[in-house]
Coordinates of C-alpha atoms in Angstrom, one line a residue:
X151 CA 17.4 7.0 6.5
X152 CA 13.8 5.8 7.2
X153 CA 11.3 8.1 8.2
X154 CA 9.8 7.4 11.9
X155 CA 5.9 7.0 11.9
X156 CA 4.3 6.7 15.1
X157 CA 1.9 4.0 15.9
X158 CA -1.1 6.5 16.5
X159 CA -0.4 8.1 12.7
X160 CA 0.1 4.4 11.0
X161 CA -3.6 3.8 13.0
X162 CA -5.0 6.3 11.1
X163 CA -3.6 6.0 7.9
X164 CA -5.2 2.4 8.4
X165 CA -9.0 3.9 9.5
X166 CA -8.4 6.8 7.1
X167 CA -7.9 4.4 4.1
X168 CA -6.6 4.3 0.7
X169 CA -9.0 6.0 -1.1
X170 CA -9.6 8.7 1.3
X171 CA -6.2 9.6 1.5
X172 CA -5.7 9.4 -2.5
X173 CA -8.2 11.6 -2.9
X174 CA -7.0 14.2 0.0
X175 CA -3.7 13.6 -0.9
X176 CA -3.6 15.4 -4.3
X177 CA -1.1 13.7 -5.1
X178 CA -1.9 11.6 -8.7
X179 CA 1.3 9.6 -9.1
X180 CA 0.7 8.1 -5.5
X181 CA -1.1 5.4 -6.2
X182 CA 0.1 2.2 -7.3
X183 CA -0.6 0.4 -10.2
X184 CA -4.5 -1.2 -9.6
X185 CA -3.4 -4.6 -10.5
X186 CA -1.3 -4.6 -7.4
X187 CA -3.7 -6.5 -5.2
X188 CA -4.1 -8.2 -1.6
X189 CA -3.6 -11.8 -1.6
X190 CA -6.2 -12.1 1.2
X191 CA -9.5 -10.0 1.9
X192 CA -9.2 -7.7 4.2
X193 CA -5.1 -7.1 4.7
X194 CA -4.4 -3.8 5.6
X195 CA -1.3 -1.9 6.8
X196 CA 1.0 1.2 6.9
X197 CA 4.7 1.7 7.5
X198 CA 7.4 3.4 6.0
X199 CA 8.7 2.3 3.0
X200 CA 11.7 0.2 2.5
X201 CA 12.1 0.0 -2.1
X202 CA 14.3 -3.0 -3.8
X203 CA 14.1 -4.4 -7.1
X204 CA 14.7 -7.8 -8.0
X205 CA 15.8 -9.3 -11.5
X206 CA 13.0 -11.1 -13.1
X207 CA 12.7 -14.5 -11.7
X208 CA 15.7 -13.9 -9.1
X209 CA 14.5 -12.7 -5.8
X210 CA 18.5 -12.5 -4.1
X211 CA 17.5 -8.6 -3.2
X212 CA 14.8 -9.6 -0.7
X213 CA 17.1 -11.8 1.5
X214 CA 20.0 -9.0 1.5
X215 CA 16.7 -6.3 2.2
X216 CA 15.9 -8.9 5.2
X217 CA 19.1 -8.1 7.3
X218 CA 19.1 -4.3 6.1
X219 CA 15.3 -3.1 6.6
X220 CA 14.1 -1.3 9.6
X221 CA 11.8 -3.0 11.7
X222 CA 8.1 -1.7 10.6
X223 CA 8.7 -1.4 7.4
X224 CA 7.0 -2.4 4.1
X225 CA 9.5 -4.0 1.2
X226 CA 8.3 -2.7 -1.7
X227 CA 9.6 -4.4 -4.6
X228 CA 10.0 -4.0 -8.2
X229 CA 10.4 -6.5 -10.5
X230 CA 9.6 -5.5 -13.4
X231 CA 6.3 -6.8 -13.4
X232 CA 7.8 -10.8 -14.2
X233 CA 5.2 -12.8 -12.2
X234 CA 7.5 -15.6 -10.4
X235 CA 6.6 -17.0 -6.6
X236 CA 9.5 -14.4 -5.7
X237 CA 7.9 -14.8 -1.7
X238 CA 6.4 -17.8 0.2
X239 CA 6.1 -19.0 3.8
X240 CA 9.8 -19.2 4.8
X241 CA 10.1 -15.6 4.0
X242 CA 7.2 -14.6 5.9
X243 CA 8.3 -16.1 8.9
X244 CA 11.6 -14.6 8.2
X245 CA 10.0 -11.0 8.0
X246 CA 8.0 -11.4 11.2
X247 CA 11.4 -12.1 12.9
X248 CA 12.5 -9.1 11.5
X249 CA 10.0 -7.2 12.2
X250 CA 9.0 -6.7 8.4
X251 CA 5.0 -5.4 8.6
X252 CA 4.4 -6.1 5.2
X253 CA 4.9 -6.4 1.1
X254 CA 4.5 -5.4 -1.7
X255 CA 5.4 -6.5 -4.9
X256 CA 4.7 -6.2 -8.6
X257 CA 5.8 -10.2 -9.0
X258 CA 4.3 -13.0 -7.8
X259 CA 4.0 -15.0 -4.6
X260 CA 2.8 -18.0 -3.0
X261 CA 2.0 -20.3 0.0
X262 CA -1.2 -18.2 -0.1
X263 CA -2.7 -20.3 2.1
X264 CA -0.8 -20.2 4.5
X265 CA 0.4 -15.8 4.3
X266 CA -3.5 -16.4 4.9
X267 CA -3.2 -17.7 8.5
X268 CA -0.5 -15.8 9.6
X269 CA -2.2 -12.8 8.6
X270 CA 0.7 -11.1 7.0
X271 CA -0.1 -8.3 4.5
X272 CA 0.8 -9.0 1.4
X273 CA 0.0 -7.4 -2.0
X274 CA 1.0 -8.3 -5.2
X275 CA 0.7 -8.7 -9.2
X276 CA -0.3 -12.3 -9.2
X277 CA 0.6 -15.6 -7.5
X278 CA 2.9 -18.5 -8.8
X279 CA 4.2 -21.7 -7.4
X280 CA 7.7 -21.4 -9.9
X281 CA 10.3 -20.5 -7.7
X282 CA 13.4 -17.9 -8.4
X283 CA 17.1 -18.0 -8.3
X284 CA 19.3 -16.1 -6.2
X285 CA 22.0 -14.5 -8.4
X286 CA 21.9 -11.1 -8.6
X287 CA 20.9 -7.8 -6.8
X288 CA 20.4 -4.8 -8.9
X289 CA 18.9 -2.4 -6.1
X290 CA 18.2 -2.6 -2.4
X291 CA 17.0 0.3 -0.3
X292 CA 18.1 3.1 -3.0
X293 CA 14.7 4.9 -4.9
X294 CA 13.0 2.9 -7.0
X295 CA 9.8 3.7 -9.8
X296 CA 7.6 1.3 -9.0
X297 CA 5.1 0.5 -11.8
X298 CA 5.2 4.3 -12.4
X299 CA 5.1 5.9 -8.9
X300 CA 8.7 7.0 -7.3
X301 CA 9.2 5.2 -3.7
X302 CA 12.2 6.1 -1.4
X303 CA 12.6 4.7 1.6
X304 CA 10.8 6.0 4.6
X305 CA 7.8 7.0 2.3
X306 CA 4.4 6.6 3.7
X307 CA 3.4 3.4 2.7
X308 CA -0.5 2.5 3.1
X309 CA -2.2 -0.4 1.9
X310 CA -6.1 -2.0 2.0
X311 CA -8.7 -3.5 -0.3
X312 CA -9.0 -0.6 -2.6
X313 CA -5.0 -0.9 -3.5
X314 CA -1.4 0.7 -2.4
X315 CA -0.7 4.1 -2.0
X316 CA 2.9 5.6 -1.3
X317 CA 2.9 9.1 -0.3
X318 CA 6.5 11.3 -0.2
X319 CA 7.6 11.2 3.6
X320 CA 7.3 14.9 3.0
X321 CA 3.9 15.1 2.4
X322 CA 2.6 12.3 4.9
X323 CA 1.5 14.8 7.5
X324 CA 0.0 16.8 5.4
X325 CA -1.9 14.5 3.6
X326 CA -3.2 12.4 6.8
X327 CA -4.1 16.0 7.7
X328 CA -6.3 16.6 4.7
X329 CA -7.5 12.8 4.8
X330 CA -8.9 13.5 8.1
X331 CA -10.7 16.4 7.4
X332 CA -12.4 14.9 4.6
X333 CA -13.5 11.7 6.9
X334 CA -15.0 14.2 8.7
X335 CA -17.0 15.8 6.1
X336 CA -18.2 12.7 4.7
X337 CA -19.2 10.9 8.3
X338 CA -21.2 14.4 8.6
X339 CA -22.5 13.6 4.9
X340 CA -23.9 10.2 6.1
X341 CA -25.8 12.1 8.7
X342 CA -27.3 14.5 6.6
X343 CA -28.1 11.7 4.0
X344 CA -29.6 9.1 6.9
X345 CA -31.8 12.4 8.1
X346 CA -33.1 12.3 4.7
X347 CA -31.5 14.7 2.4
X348 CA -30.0 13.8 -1.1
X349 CA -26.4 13.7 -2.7
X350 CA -28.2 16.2 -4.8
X351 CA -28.5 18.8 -2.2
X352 CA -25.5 17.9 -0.4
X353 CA -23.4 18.1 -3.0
X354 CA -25.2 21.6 -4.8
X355 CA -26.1 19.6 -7.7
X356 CA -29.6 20.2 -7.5
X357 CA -29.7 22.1 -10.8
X358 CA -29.7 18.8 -13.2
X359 CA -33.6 17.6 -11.5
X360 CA -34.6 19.8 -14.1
X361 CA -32.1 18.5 -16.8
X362 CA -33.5 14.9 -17.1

């Protein structure tokens, strides 16, 4: 079953970010596989995680995971890391029917231009224009290891520039806890460093002025 996420903790996972919350997380298997990135500059999103995997160069499992997601969630698919235009257009409009909020995938896509001007958040190994057969569906909604971190559906899901994290629906509130705790130490870092101290100071590493 797919964990519920209300709008006001998916908003902050957003500001929060992927790096702060890696970091206050703990957590070191959480994040994804760097290569994973953003077709467009800028996406950003959070939602509960809804794992498939596809056969390499067959992308059948995301048209059965269409009808079966939850609205808000995020497909994240594994492929095996076969780069293949797996999504395009037509299934973008399909998912914001569905009420999909985004993807990820560690295949390929394309119609980048236009997953560009509708804005929909998508993240992914690489993009191709070959397209994929529909023959066979080895996994849909069931745990998956995505290029080395485990994903279950209803996992925190939370995606930016700096890459993809999946956090354990167990550990989402703590770790958007812990994330906002250490926003708050860092925005009160800024102060102190626009008042005119130094990382030095701030961060009691004073000792090495002497070292160099």
């Amino acid at each position: 079953m797919t964990t519920f996420y209300g709008a006001e903790q998916l908003a902050q996972a957003c500001k929060l970010g992927t790096s702060t919350l890696f970091e206050a997380s703990g957590l070191a298997t959480s994040a994804v596989d760097a290569a994973i990135r953003p077709v467009w500059a800028g996406a950003s999103v959070a939602g509960p995680a809804y794992p498939l995997e596809c056969s390499p160069g067959d992308n059948l499992s995301i048209h059965i995971a269409m009808e079966r997601a939850p609205r808000g969630s995020i497909l994240v698919i594994s492929t095996g890391g076969f780069v293949a235009g797996y999504w395009g257009e037509v299934l973008t409009v399909a998912a914001e029917a569905a009420g999909i909020a985004g993807l990820v995938i560690d295949g390929g896509v394309r119609d980048i231009a236009a997953l560009t001007a509708r804005r929909f958040a998508v993240f992914s190994r690489g993009i191709s224009m070959r397209g994929t057969i529909k023959a066979s569906a080895p996994s849909v909604g069931q745990p998956i290891s995505f290029t080395g971190t485990p994903v279950a559906a209803g996992d925190l899901v939370v995606a930016d520039d700096d890459g993809v994290l999946v956090i354990p629906a167990a550990q989402a509130e703590r770790s958007l806890a812990q994330g906002q705790l250490r926003a708050d130490k860092e925005a009160r870092m800024m102060q102190a460093l626009q008042s005119g101290q130094s990382t030095l100071e701030l961060m009691g590493l004073t000792s090495w002025r002497t070292q160099q």
